[in-house]
Amino acid sequence: MGREIVRQESPSRPGEQSRLWFSKDIIDILEDDKGSDKIEIIMLRLLKEVKEEQEDVQWDGNAFKRMNNLQILVIENARFSRGPSYLPNSLRVLTWHGYPDSSLPANFNAKKLAILDLSMSFFTLDKQHMKKLKCLTEMNLSGCQLLEQLPDMSGAPMLKRLLLDDCKNLVEVHDSVGFLGKLEYLSAKSCKSLRTLPHAFNLPSLEYLSLERCENLDSFPEISAKMENMKKLVLCFSGIKELPFSIGNLVGLEYLDLNECYELSGLPTSSLMLPKIQVFWAAGCERIKQLDKGRDQEQQTQDSIRRIEASFKFCSFTNEFFSTLFPYLHYVSDLLLDFSNIKMLPTSINACQSLIRLSLNGCKELREIRGLPPNIEILSALNCTSMTSRSKAILLSRTLHEGGGRNFVVPGSSIPYWFNHCTRGPSLSFWFHKELPSITICVVGDMGSHEDYPKFRLSINDSDPHGFSFMGIREAAPINHVYLSDLRLDRYDREDGWNHAEVSYCTKWWPSEVNIKWMGIHVQEQHTSLIDFRFTSQVLPVSRGRVLTTSQRRAYLKYFYEDGQTDEYTKIYKVGIQPFVLSNGEKGKEQTSWRKVQKG
């Protein structure tokens, strides 16, 4: 509607209109030189499909001479036979994707220009014009394949955004860029020839910096002063060999991405002590061998409320490096070590007091567990095929899980001995009186190659089921594993007497390759009285799962000797059946009681 109103200003003479949007009108004006000083805005935007079919705009480059009041010129997806010979000095916005020349007209005074976007063009940015860009706030030269050097930018003191992505032949960025006080956003992704950056950065306004996939860039500038506004630094897939210790001056940094920096040989400890960091990724940094402790640095206070993730996936560190690294991660809540060559969890990981989630998936060399973070809630050790029986027993110990609140997965094929009840197959039932008890569910099986959270559901008195999953554990698991998780509900429908509950695996969401062999349940006795809990009932139908006999349970204890190692501290003293008494005095059905006593 608005465009049509403007067009009615001079329907028969588009060159007399203040704003031009219609491509046919614009092309006619440029080719026939029909412009006027009434034109303030030109927006020629063609679809990419039209660009391929359309012929070049045939013009002499002088069409803008009459447009002395032109302020906004936007040209996208249009081909021109040549570049402009003249541009009006009134321009504030110049966006010309595929600009058909290597430089701006010599007689163009860009003193009013605020936005310059000549991406995907042959532009090279000469020094002469850079001296005149006093009002420039944004410059986008992404995809300018002839650009080899970014010249002195001190003539653009108001610059806030600088984009140089995919400039394949860009080799050097001038030192002056490191001292642009207003610069907020700097991106030079995939500049594969880039070798030289400013020797130092003092960019108090900078919020975002990306040097992703700059393969030949081997050094990073010194941070000469504290930069409180810097939030995100992306260096992944770059050729950087080392980071300066002064990176600790990025005191506002929240996100640091070093993934796949194959040449990176060490980490300054200052990078691990940034006070506002939330994401620290260094996956695939295979050559990191040491921590650079540099000069003494004041310990930064971390916000304990925030979730902070650190990733060292696919890293090849020595045991000594891991032992040294963990104390510096005391503030981290989520630590990802998947597919690394870690051979043991050292006692130094006990210093990670904020750690909630630890992912060790695919760590096939991991054998020993010597320490565990005190507040760990989620631990995933999928496909850790070298883990010893003693280490598995530590991760599945009753002492660790009795308080509840944990989701663990460990290689194995048996329910832990301390579980009250177990059945074959993908479901089990129980009955409870009064409140739903605090219980831990165990699932043993082969989840196949499907990568998703293992899911199960709880139905009470045949009501609509509630869905649950082993949160934080999401990976293909083609061998048998033991999954442990708490089962709790805030709201549910219950009856005054005994309530029947059934837990079953959600097979409808899983392919046929998934094979659930066992399910087990443990009642957390500190929260629940066994008087109000039973596994069989004379009134309600029994669980679909099959309760094991004593001989089957005795054979089941092979769980502790899967890799041929024995537990020198404990032995199975007795496996038996023990009755329990219900609240009405009636002797209940059999309940398994397993006892484990110390030798001697």
XYZ file of C-alpha atoms in Angstrom:
600
model
C 0.000 0.000 0.000
C 2.758 2.462 1.003
C 4.794 1.706 -2.093
C 1.792 2.319 -4.340
C 1.141 5.673 -2.674
C 4.743 6.711 -3.399
C 4.437 5.498 -6.966
C 1.403 7.723 -7.473
C 3.650 10.747 -6.857
C 4.648 10.466 -10.511
C 3.207 7.289 -12.069
C 4.352 8.068 -15.597
C 7.810 9.374 -14.635
C 9.442 7.059 -12.015
C 12.541 9.226 -12.033
C 10.555 11.914 -10.225
C 9.550 9.630 -7.317
C 11.288 9.832 -3.912
C 11.525 6.070 -3.432
C 12.047 3.334 -6.000
C 11.290 -0.344 -5.287
C 10.021 -1.777 -8.578
C 12.869 -3.436 -10.438
C 11.641 -2.543 -13.939
C 11.390 1.144 -13.069
C 14.858 1.157 -11.482
C 16.560 -0.628 -14.372
C 14.926 1.708 -16.894
C 16.127 4.768 -14.969
C 19.699 3.458 -14.710
C 19.960 2.341 -18.329
C 18.317 5.470 -19.783
C 19.798 7.961 -17.289
C 16.387 9.287 -16.180
C 17.194 10.038 -12.543
C 16.513 13.268 -10.647
C 17.393 14.977 -7.377
C 13.988 13.900 -5.996
C 15.127 10.292 -5.586
C 16.150 9.499 -1.986
C 15.905 5.688 -1.837
C 16.613 2.976 -4.422
C 16.070 -0.668 -3.459
C 16.723 -3.092 -6.298
C 16.309 -6.598 -4.885
C 15.977 -9.467 -7.331
C 15.426 -13.112 -6.488
C 18.469 -15.311 -7.050
C 16.526 -17.285 -9.645
C 15.807 -14.068 -11.566
C 19.468 -13.075 -11.426
C 20.510 -16.204 -13.298
C 17.990 -15.538 -16.062
C 18.317 -11.764 -16.336
C 20.767 -10.023 -18.643
C 23.273 -7.513 -17.272
C 22.079 -3.965 -16.678
C 23.615 -2.087 -19.608
C 24.547 1.387 -18.444
C 27.371 3.930 -18.739
C 27.887 4.319 -14.962
C 26.757 7.968 -14.865
C 23.090 7.483 -13.872
C 23.656 8.643 -10.270
C 24.967 12.079 -11.250
C 21.500 13.620 -11.156
C 20.563 11.976 -7.831
C 22.197 14.488 -5.501
C 19.787 13.642 -2.645
C 20.110 9.857 -2.838
C 20.623 8.554 0.712
C 19.984 4.796 0.501
C 21.149 2.598 -2.370
C 20.501 -1.161 -2.067
C 21.257 -3.523 -4.965
C 21.040 -7.309 -4.489
C 21.230 -10.127 -7.045
C 21.537 -7.828 -10.069
C 24.360 -7.923 -12.615
C 25.792 -4.744 -14.138
C 27.920 -4.297 -17.246
C 30.365 -2.058 -15.353
C 30.852 -0.196 -12.085
C 29.587 3.317 -11.300
C 31.591 6.331 -12.475
C 29.867 8.512 -9.922
C 28.168 8.114 -6.555
C 26.381 10.988 -4.783
C 28.072 12.333 -1.645
C 24.673 12.296 0.088
C 24.756 8.482 0.465
C 24.308 7.144 3.989
C 23.697 3.483 3.103
C 25.503 1.744 0.245
C 24.603 -1.952 -0.046
C 25.654 -3.460 -3.357
C 26.148 -7.221 -3.311
C 28.388 -8.198 -6.187
C 29.658 -4.630 -6.676
C 31.183 -4.699 -10.191
C 34.420 -2.784 -9.562
C 37.511 -3.009 -7.358
C 37.135 0.486 -5.887
C 34.681 3.291 -5.278
C 34.650 6.238 -7.721
C 37.597 8.551 -7.067
C 35.338 11.596 -6.799
C 33.070 10.015 -4.165
C 33.262 11.661 -0.748
C 31.968 9.067 1.739
C 31.917 11.396 4.748
C 28.180 10.751 5.369
C 28.298 6.997 4.726
C 27.144 4.943 7.744
C 26.713 1.467 6.212
C 28.948 -0.009 3.509
C 28.048 -3.530 2.336
C 29.896 -4.640 -0.799
C 29.942 -8.363 -0.009
C 30.514 -10.992 -2.707
C 32.221 -8.466 -4.986
C 35.596 -7.571 -6.536
C 36.115 -4.710 -4.088
C 39.593 -4.237 -2.570
C 39.182 -1.155 -0.285
C 41.798 1.466 -1.116
C 43.499 3.533 1.593
C 42.311 6.857 0.192
C 38.639 6.199 0.876
C 39.308 4.850 4.364
C 40.392 8.319 5.465
C 36.935 9.719 4.690
C 34.720 7.235 6.544
C 34.175 9.349 9.660
C 30.531 8.269 10.101
C 30.887 4.615 9.086
C 29.321 2.232 11.646
C 29.098 -1.010 9.640
C 31.270 -2.493 6.909
C 30.629 -5.868 5.269
C 33.228 -7.123 2.795
C 32.431 -10.833 3.176
C 33.281 -12.910 0.130
C 35.463 -10.232 -1.516
C 37.956 -12.610 -3.101
C 40.398 -9.909 -4.301
C 40.822 -8.376 -0.854
C 44.333 -9.215 0.393
C 44.889 -6.607 3.077
C 42.609 -4.623 5.338
C 44.240 -1.161 5.416
C 44.496 1.435 8.167
C 41.011 1.757 9.706
C 41.752 4.667 12.031
C 39.775 6.862 9.630
C 36.595 5.029 10.699
C 36.500 5.699 14.470
C 32.729 5.079 14.720
C 32.879 1.563 13.228
C 30.767 -0.943 15.215
C 30.496 -3.951 12.900
C 33.212 -5.369 10.624
C 32.508 -8.513 8.573
C 35.256 -10.181 6.536
C 33.923 -13.744 6.273
C 35.096 -15.940 3.373
C 37.714 -13.495 2.091
C 39.849 -16.371 0.815
C 42.882 -14.229 -0.096
C 42.906 -11.898 2.907
C 46.357 -12.174 4.490
C 46.643 -9.256 6.893
C 44.443 -7.095 9.114
C 45.982 -3.720 9.989
C 47.065 -2.981 13.556
C 44.598 -0.097 13.802
C 41.664 -2.546 13.930
C 42.837 -3.626 17.375
C 42.187 -0.149 18.753
C 38.757 0.758 17.363
C 37.039 1.925 20.527
C 33.475 1.551 19.190
C 33.884 -1.850 17.509
C 31.315 -4.353 18.821
C 31.323 -7.162 16.257
C 34.284 -8.571 14.294
C 33.967 -11.696 12.148
C 36.575 -13.165 9.806
C 35.304 -16.735 9.391
C 36.932 -18.987 6.793
C 39.656 -16.503 5.815
C 41.929 -19.391 4.921
C 44.961 -17.235 3.988
C 44.815 -14.960 7.033
C 48.149 -14.936 8.879
C 48.475 -11.563 10.573
C 46.174 -9.886 13.078
C 46.816 -6.737 15.111
C 49.599 -7.355 17.625
C 47.214 -6.430 20.451
C 43.536 -5.881 21.155
C 42.230 -2.980 23.212
C 38.589 -3.056 22.167
C 36.457 -1.979 25.142
C 33.167 -2.237 23.205
C 33.804 -5.584 21.481
C 31.158 -8.237 22.196
C 31.777 -10.873 19.508
C 34.898 -12.103 17.703
C 35.082 -15.056 15.307
C 38.190 -16.402 13.581
C 36.593 -19.763 12.835
C 38.356 -21.853 10.161
C 41.259 -19.437 9.740
C 43.564 -22.374 9.101
C 46.829 -20.437 8.630
C 46.404 -18.144 11.611
C 48.813 -19.463 14.244
C 48.810 -16.739 16.901
C 46.266 -14.685 18.815
C 46.771 -11.037 19.842
C 47.663 -9.967 23.344
C 44.713 -8.546 25.272
C 46.331 -5.323 26.453
C 43.493 -4.155 28.728
C 40.437 -5.622 30.436
C 37.535 -6.089 28.024
C 34.328 -6.359 30.026
C 31.858 -6.428 27.120
C 33.355 -9.358 25.208
C 30.818 -12.205 25.408
C 31.723 -14.681 22.665
C 35.053 -15.785 21.165
C 35.021 -18.410 18.386
C 38.380 -19.874 17.333
C 37.286 -23.376 16.305
C 39.068 -25.088 13.392
C 41.730 -22.360 13.362
C 45.489 -22.932 13.204
C 46.224 -21.145 16.478
C 49.120 -22.780 18.316
C 48.922 -20.931 21.604
C 46.800 -18.452 23.494
C 48.348 -15.558 25.415
C 48.056 -15.586 29.173
C 46.485 -12.132 28.818
C 43.308 -13.826 27.545
C 42.369 -13.612 31.210
C 41.625 -9.926 30.545
C 38.448 -10.997 28.739
C 36.662 -10.697 32.061
C 33.191 -10.579 30.483
C 33.662 -13.640 28.245
C 30.814 -16.165 28.462
C 31.487 -18.433 25.473
C 34.892 -19.715 24.294
C 34.999 -22.164 21.376
C 38.360 -23.848 20.720
C 36.915 -26.999 19.147
C 39.198 -28.744 16.648
C 42.135 -26.362 17.119
C 44.487 -29.143 16.045
C 47.680 -27.090 16.477
C 46.903 -25.785 19.962
C 49.648 -27.142 22.222
C 48.673 -25.734 25.591
C 46.100 -23.821 27.598
C 46.813 -20.826 29.808
C 45.225 -21.374 33.195
C 43.830 -17.844 32.888
C 41.466 -19.143 30.186
C 40.060 -21.612 32.723
C 39.510 -18.937 35.362
C 37.389 -16.417 33.457
C 34.785 -15.090 35.925
C 31.759 -15.000 33.579
C 32.452 -18.080 31.436
C 29.470 -20.354 30.731
C 30.717 -22.470 27.814
C 34.327 -23.635 27.389
C 34.732 -25.962 24.419
C 38.057 -27.548 23.489
C 36.895 -30.779 21.843
C 39.334 -32.400 19.429
C 42.362 -30.382 20.584
C 44.607 -33.414 20.297
C 47.955 -31.664 20.807
C 47.296 -29.956 24.121
C 49.964 -31.264 26.469
C 50.325 -28.668 29.197
C 48.730 -25.922 31.231
C 50.529 -22.600 31.149
C 50.298 -21.231 34.666
C 52.038 -17.999 33.684
C 52.278 -15.344 36.328
C 50.273 -15.485 39.520
C 46.648 -14.643 38.900
C 43.968 -13.692 41.357
C 41.356 -16.425 41.729
C 38.117 -15.257 40.117
C 34.786 -15.712 41.875
C 32.287 -17.783 39.910
C 28.515 -17.432 40.019
C 27.354 -20.736 41.509
C 23.823 -20.258 40.145
C 24.843 -20.484 36.468
C 25.289 -23.765 34.610
C 28.817 -23.851 33.163
C 29.803 -26.403 30.527
C 33.335 -27.503 29.633
C 34.052 -29.923 26.793
C 37.266 -31.843 26.159
C 35.780 -34.471 23.853
C 38.108 -36.401 21.544
C 41.190 -35.099 23.396
C 44.371 -37.105 23.938
C 45.634 -35.976 27.325
C 48.021 -37.713 29.696
C 46.815 -38.865 33.100
C 49.022 -36.170 34.636
C 47.356 -33.486 32.519
C 43.872 -34.604 33.582
C 44.953 -34.629 37.232
C 46.250 -31.067 36.907
C 43.263 -29.862 34.883
C 40.394 -30.899 37.165
C 41.105 -28.511 40.091
C 40.836 -25.591 37.649
C 37.335 -26.791 36.748
C 35.957 -26.575 40.282
C 33.197 -24.197 39.107
C 32.067 -26.328 36.111
C 28.620 -27.945 36.309
C 28.725 -29.993 33.070
C 31.958 -31.720 32.007
C 32.127 -33.603 28.697
C 35.065 -35.981 28.204
C 33.459 -38.235 25.586
C 35.780 -40.267 23.355
C 38.889 -38.972 25.098
C 41.785 -41.224 26.059
C 41.287 -40.783 29.801
C 42.377 -43.938 31.612
C 41.240 -43.114 35.123
C 39.216 -40.577 37.061
C 41.822 -39.292 39.532
C 41.142 -38.182 43.075
C 41.690 -34.581 41.946
C 38.225 -34.624 40.354
C 36.886 -34.467 43.914
C 37.735 -30.755 43.700
C 34.964 -30.291 41.119
C 32.391 -29.488 43.772
C 29.986 -27.802 41.342
C 29.991 -30.697 38.881
C 26.487 -32.058 38.256
C 26.869 -33.868 34.917
C 29.871 -35.924 33.812
C 29.860 -37.507 30.353
C 32.424 -40.235 29.619
C 30.759 -41.872 26.623
C 33.102 -43.786 24.349
C 36.126 -43.536 26.680
C 37.249 -47.059 25.847
C 40.542 -46.775 27.757
C 38.888 -45.748 31.016
C 39.530 -48.423 33.641
C 39.687 -46.937 37.103
C 37.454 -44.680 39.167
C 39.548 -43.228 41.977
C 37.448 -40.167 42.653
C 33.978 -38.761 42.069
C 32.668 -35.202 42.301
C 30.722 -34.928 45.578
C 27.569 -33.433 44.018
C 27.380 -35.470 40.820
C 23.824 -36.152 39.604
C 24.242 -37.396 36.027
C 27.026 -39.723 34.919
C 27.077 -41.386 31.516
C 29.752 -43.997 30.830
C 28.308 -45.577 27.685
C 30.668 -47.906 25.841
C 33.447 -47.605 28.427
C 34.358 -51.195 27.697
C 37.600 -51.352 29.738
C 36.096 -50.338 33.070
C 36.949 -52.753 35.876
C 34.350 -54.492 38.016
C 35.476 -52.570 41.071
C 35.005 -49.258 39.243
C 31.529 -50.324 38.146
C 30.719 -51.304 41.713
C 31.772 -47.833 42.898
C 29.510 -46.132 40.362
C 26.582 -48.415 41.215
C 27.093 -48.590 44.971
C 24.164 -48.356 47.332
C 25.908 -45.682 49.382
C 26.145 -43.418 46.346
C 22.549 -43.865 45.192
C 20.640 -44.263 48.453
C 20.008 -40.538 48.778
C 18.438 -40.412 45.312
C 18.669 -37.646 42.765
C 21.009 -39.406 40.342
C 20.952 -40.652 36.737
C 23.801 -43.068 35.966
C 24.628 -45.448 33.127
C 27.487 -47.939 33.275
C 28.436 -50.958 31.122
C 27.050 -54.153 32.614
C 24.439 -56.854 32.309
C 23.039 -57.235 35.844
C 20.901 -55.375 38.343
C 22.984 -54.211 41.376
C 22.704 -56.628 44.296
C 21.090 -54.091 46.642
C 17.929 -53.657 44.562
C 14.804 -54.970 46.296
C 13.155 -56.503 43.272
C 13.904 -57.317 39.641
C 12.107 -58.918 36.713
C 12.963 -60.068 33.238
C 11.711 -57.983 30.368
C 10.698 -54.365 29.830
C 8.216 -53.878 32.711
C 7.612 -54.397 36.419
C 4.808 -53.735 38.917
C 4.546 -52.789 42.558
C 1.898 -51.706 45.064
C 2.072 -48.814 47.480
C -0.094 -47.463 50.276
C -0.478 -43.750 51.041
C 2.221 -41.829 49.117
C 4.222 -42.915 46.083
C 7.546 -44.012 47.560
C 10.964 -42.661 46.661
C 12.358 -45.345 44.401
C 15.232 -45.935 42.016
C 14.568 -47.688 38.721
C 17.180 -49.830 37.013
C 17.065 -50.943 33.380
C 19.540 -53.391 31.878
C 19.734 -53.935 28.167
C 21.139 -53.218 24.757
C 19.817 -49.916 23.371
C 21.199 -50.486 19.887
C 22.359 -47.668 17.628
C 19.421 -45.336 18.328
C 20.626 -42.020 19.792
C 17.959 -40.681 22.115
C 17.170 -40.494 25.804
C 16.036 -43.930 27.087
C 12.384 -43.461 28.012
C 9.961 -45.293 30.282
C 6.535 -44.602 31.696
C 4.720 -45.014 34.993
C 1.033 -45.849 35.195
C -0.851 -45.772 38.517
C -4.121 -47.691 38.790
C -4.247 -47.997 34.992
C -4.452 -44.213 34.616
C -2.776 -42.255 31.843
C 0.958 -42.933 32.092
C 3.560 -40.379 33.117
C 6.669 -40.243 30.921
C 10.243 -40.337 32.251
C 13.670 -40.525 30.689
C 17.261 -41.010 31.753
C 18.043 -37.320 31.329
C 21.502 -36.294 30.211
C 22.222 -39.766 28.809
C 21.847 -39.740 25.055
C 24.078 -41.907 22.908
C 24.006 -45.099 20.886
C 24.691 -48.130 23.119
C 25.034 -51.370 21.126
C 26.190 -53.396 24.167
C 24.517 -54.114 27.513
C 24.414 -51.251 30.002
C 22.936 -50.611 33.435
C 20.744 -47.495 33.659
C 19.800 -46.097 37.078
C 17.361 -43.248 37.626
C 15.080 -41.883 40.323
C 11.338 -42.061 39.801
C 9.346 -39.243 41.362
C 5.990 -37.592 40.719
C 4.685 -34.318 42.106
C 1.066 -35.062 41.136
C -0.787 -38.284 40.496
C -4.177 -39.906 41.053
C -4.253 -42.391 43.917
C -6.805 -44.291 45.931
C -7.161 -44.505 49.691
C -6.073 -48.138 49.846
C -3.389 -49.967 47.921
C -2.388 -48.485 44.567
C -1.057 -50.510 41.668
C 1.872 -48.987 39.749
C 3.483 -50.322 36.601
C 6.749 -49.131 35.107
C 7.351 -50.104 31.502
C 9.797 -49.249 28.805
C 8.400 -47.121 25.965
C 9.050 -49.576 23.172
C 6.843 -47.672 20.725
C 9.533 -44.991 20.528
C 12.341 -47.457 19.923
C 13.410 -49.683 17.028
C 13.251 -53.439 17.218
C 17.011 -53.697 17.869
C 16.499 -52.502 21.465
C 16.562 -55.415 23.901
C 15.524 -54.756 27.513
C 16.687 -57.749 29.555
C 16.013 -56.707 33.136
C 14.207 -54.100 35.159
C 14.710 -53.554 38.858
C 13.415 -51.358 41.642
C 14.963 -50.139 44.879
C 12.988 -48.464 47.653
C 14.888 -45.638 49.328
C 14.219 -46.687 52.893
C 15.176 -43.370 54.463
C 12.189 -41.812 52.661
C 9.775 -44.768 52.584
C 8.526 -47.410 54.997
C 8.469 -50.907 53.510
C 5.244 -51.472 55.424
C 3.531 -49.343 52.793
C 5.157 -51.107 49.858
C 4.896 -54.557 48.263
C 5.761 -56.285 45.004
C 2.858 -58.774 44.907
C -0.795 -58.640 45.938
C -3.562 -61.152 46.640
C -6.133 -58.714 45.279
C -4.495 -57.061 42.309
C -3.002 -58.956 39.363
C 0.704 -59.690 39.604
C 3.313 -57.916 37.521
C 3.856 -59.083 33.999
C 7.560 -59.477 34.783
C 8.841 -62.753 36.216
C 10.223 -62.681 39.778
C 13.551 -64.504 40.069
C 14.085 -67.566 42.205
C 16.876 -67.772 44.762
C 19.051 -69.895 42.478
C 18.568 -67.431 39.659
C 19.562 -64.561 41.894
C 22.661 -66.460 43.033
C 23.707 -66.875 39.429
C 22.831 -63.264 38.871
C 25.636 -62.177 41.196
C 28.135 -62.818 38.425
C 27.710 -59.105 37.875
C 30.605 -58.576 40.258
C 32.999 -60.829 38.365
C 32.339 -59.923 34.728
C 35.986 -59.169 33.891
C 37.489 -61.919 36.028
C 38.350 -59.678 39.003
C 37.131 -60.319 42.508
C 36.184 -57.844 45.161
C 38.759 -58.257 47.946
C 36.797 -56.151 50.401
C 33.457 -57.933 50.429
C 31.863 -61.272 49.744
C 28.321 -62.530 49.397
C 27.448 -64.016 52.734
C 23.856 -65.021 52.147
C 21.145 -64.883 49.527
C 17.694 -65.589 50.882
C 14.000 -64.808 51.073
C 12.716 -62.726 53.955
C 9.031 -62.026 54.731
C 7.867 -58.585 55.793
C 4.839 -57.551 57.872
C 2.139 -55.294 56.473
C 0.442 -52.547 58.461
C -2.586 -54.733 59.248
C -0.413 -57.461 60.757
C -0.823 -59.823 57.841
C 2.337 -61.629 56.781
C 3.224 -60.399 53.327
C 4.594 -62.061 50.269
C 8.212 -62.915 49.824
C 10.726 -60.134 49.491
C 14.336 -60.709 48.604
C 16.917 -59.646 51.162
C 20.539 -59.562 50.038
C 23.305 -59.051 52.523
C 26.861 -58.008 51.910
C 29.264 -58.170 54.873
C 32.905 -57.329 55.312
C 35.488 -60.089 55.440
C 36.848 -61.076 58.760
